[in-house]
XYZ file of C-alpha atoms in Angstrom:
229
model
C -14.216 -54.030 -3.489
C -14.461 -52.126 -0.066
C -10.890 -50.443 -0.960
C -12.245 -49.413 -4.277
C -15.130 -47.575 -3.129
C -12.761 -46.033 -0.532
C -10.302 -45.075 -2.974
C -13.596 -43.570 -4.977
C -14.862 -41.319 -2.096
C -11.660 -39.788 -1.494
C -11.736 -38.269 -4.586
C -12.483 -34.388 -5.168
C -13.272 -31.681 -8.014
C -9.552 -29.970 -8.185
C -10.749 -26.839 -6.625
C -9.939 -24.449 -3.851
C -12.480 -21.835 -2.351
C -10.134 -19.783 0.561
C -12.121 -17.931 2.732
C -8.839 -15.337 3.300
C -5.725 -14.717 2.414
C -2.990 -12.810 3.792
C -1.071 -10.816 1.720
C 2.757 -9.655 1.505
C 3.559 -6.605 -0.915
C 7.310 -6.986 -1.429
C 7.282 -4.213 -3.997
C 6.303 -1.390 -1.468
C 9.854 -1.704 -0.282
C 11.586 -0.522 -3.044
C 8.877 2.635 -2.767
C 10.961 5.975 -1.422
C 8.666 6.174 1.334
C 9.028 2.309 1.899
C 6.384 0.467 3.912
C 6.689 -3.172 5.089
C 3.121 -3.589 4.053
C 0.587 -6.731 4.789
C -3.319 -7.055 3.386
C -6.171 -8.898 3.890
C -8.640 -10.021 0.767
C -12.119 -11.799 2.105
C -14.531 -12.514 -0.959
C -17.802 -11.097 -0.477
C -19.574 -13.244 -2.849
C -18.764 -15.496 -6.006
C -17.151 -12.705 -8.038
C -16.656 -9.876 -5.702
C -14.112 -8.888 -2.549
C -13.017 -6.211 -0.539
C -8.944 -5.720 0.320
C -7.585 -3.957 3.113
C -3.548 -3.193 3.639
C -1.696 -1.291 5.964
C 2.222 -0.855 6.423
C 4.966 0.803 7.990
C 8.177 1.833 7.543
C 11.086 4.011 8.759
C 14.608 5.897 7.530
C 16.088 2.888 8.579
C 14.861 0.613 6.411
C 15.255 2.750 3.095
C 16.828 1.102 0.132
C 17.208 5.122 -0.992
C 19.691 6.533 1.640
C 16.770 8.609 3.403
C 18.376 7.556 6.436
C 21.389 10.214 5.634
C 18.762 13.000 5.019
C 15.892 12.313 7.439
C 17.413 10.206 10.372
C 13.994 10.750 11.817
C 11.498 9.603 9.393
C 8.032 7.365 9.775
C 5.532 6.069 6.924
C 2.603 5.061 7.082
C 0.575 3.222 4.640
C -3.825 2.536 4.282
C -5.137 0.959 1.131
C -8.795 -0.147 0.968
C -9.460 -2.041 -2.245
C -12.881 -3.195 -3.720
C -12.804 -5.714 -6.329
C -14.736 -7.553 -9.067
C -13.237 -10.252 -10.602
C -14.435 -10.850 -14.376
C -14.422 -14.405 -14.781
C -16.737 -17.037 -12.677
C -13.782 -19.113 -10.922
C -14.799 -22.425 -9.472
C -12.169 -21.605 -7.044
C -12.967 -17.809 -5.665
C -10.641 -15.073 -5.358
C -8.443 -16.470 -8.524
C -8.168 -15.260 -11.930
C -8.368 -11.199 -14.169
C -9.932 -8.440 -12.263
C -11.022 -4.838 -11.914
C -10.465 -2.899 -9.022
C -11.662 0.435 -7.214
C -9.277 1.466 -4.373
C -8.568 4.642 -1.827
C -5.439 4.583 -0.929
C -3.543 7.048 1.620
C 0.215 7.622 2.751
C 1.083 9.406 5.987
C 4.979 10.448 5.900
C 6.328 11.763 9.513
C 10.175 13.515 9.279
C 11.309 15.082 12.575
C 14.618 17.481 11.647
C 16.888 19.421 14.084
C 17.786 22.657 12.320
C 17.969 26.308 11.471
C 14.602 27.722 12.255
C 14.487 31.401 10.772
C 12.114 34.211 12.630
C 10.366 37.207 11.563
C 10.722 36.032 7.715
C 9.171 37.911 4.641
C 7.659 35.650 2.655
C 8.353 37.605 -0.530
C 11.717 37.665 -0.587
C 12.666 34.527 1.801
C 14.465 36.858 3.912
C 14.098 36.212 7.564
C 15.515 38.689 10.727
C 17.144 36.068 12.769
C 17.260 31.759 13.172
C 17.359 29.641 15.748
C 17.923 25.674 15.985
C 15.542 23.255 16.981
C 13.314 20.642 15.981
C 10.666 20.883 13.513
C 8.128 18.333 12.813
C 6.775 17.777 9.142
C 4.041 15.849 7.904
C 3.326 15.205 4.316
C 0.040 13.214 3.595
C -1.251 12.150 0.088
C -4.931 10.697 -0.717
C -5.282 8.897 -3.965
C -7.975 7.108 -5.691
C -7.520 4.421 -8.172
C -9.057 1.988 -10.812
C -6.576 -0.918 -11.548
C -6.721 -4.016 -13.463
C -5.072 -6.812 -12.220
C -4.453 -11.138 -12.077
C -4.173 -13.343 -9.553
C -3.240 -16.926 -9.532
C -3.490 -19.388 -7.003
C -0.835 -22.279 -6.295
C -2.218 -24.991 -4.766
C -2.538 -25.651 -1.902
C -1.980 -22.473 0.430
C -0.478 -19.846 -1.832
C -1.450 -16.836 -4.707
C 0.729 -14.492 -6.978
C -0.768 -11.658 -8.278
C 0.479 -8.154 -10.071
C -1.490 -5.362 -11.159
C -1.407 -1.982 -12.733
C -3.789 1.444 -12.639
C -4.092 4.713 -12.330
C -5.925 7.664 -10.834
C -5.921 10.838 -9.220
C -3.686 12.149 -6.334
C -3.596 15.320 -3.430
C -0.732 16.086 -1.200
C -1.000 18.174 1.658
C 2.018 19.397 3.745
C 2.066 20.941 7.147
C 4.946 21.427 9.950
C 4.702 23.285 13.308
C 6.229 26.157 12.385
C 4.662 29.058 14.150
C 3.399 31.829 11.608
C 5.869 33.762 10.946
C 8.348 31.523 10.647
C 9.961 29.821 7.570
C 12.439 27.035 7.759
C 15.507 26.978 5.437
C 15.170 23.407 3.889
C 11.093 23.734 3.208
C 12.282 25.406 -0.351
C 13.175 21.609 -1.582
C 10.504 20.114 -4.600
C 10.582 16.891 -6.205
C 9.479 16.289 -10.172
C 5.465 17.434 -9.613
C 5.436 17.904 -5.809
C 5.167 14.201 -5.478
C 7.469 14.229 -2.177
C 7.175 17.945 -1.436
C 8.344 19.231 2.018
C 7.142 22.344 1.330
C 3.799 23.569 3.625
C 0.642 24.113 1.106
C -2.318 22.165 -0.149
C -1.183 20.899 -3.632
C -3.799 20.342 -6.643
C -4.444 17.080 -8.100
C -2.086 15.359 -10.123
C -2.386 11.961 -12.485
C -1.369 8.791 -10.253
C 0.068 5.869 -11.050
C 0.312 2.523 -9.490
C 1.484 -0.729 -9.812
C 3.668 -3.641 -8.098
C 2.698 -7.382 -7.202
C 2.166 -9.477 -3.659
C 2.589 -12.812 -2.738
C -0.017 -14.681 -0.439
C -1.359 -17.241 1.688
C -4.519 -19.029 2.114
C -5.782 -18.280 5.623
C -8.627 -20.701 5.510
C -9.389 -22.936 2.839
C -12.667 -25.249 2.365
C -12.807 -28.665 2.198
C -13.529 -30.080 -1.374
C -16.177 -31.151 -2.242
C -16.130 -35.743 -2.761
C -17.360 -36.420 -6.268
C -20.731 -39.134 -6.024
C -19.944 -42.722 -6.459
C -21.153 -44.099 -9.719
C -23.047 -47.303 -9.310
């Protein structure tokens, strides 16, 4: 008798409520500007939670060969999410969901190279170069609504992919006095997505999408189902 009741207390509702979990985003590293890229997701209620990731990455660690092009290359990655998940989960932070994010990508390249001086920029003419190192720094500001799952493996892990879309700007600058024009700032990508080109670019459509694999930082214990008499 005494072991059955034991045996009865020790059972619990199959649920899981994490307070945390930490995230790894394995598909940023097959991005061009590749980030090694970790997250945070903390539930802010019963259906709602907030997301934050950051990552870096270098030339070195390009699956692209950006190492042969920009030897000297740094990116940096922010994404702050906000999310609502639409259906009440006994166990939080599981299950579809809609999602608000901003998301921003600083990319550092450092070049040794012809400089040219005294340039016109109408014809791209320039009176004289010089080498030496110029700096550039491309930096693009997106915001995005996504739709996304996530599933969680009992007892400490989640899976989750997702897709959306949006609205992005790029910005370029170098330190380039005025006056001066660098011969490899002429090279554009398919609509200015990876631009090294100095200028404040309009808007374009944005699209994003991937998956990450996690890992319950803190979980709650469950909750013992009441003896019946």
């Amino acid at each position: 008798m005494l072991l059955l009741l034991f045996t009865s207390s020790l059972q619990a509702q199959d649920t899981i409520r994490p307070a945390a979990i930490i995230k790894f985003t394995p598909s940023m590293l097959l991005d061009p500007d590749n980030t090694l890229t970790l997250g945070a997701e903390i539930p802010l209620g019963t259906r709602w939670s907030v997301q934050q990731e950051v990552g870096w990455g270098n030339s070195y660690t390009n699956l692209w060969d950006e190492h042969s092009r920009y030897p000297d290359k740094n990116n940096w990655r922010f994404r702050t999410q906000l999310r609502y998940y639409v259906t009440k989960s006994a166990s939080k932070l599981s299950g579809s969901y809609f999602a608000l994010e901003y998301f921003r990508k600083e990319v550092f390249i450092r070049q040794y190279q012809a400089i040219g001086h005294q340039c016109n920029p109408a014809t791209g003419t320039c009176a004289y170069f010089e080498e030496g190192f110029l700096r550039t720094r491309r930096r693009v500001s997106a915001l995005h609504g996504k739709f996304g799952y996530q599933w969680l493996v009992p007892d400490r892990m989640s899976i989750e992919i997702y897709v959306g879309g949006g609205f992005r700007k790029l910005i370029v600058t170098n330190d380039a006095p005025l006056g001066q024009a660098n011969t490899n700032l002429g090279r554009t990508n398919l609509f200015n997505l990876r631009s090294l080109r100095p200028g404040n670019y309009a808007p374009i459509i944005s699209l994003s999408g991937g998956f990450s694999l996690g890992i319950l930082l803190v979980q709650k214990k469950r909750k013992a189902l009441p003896l019946r008499s």
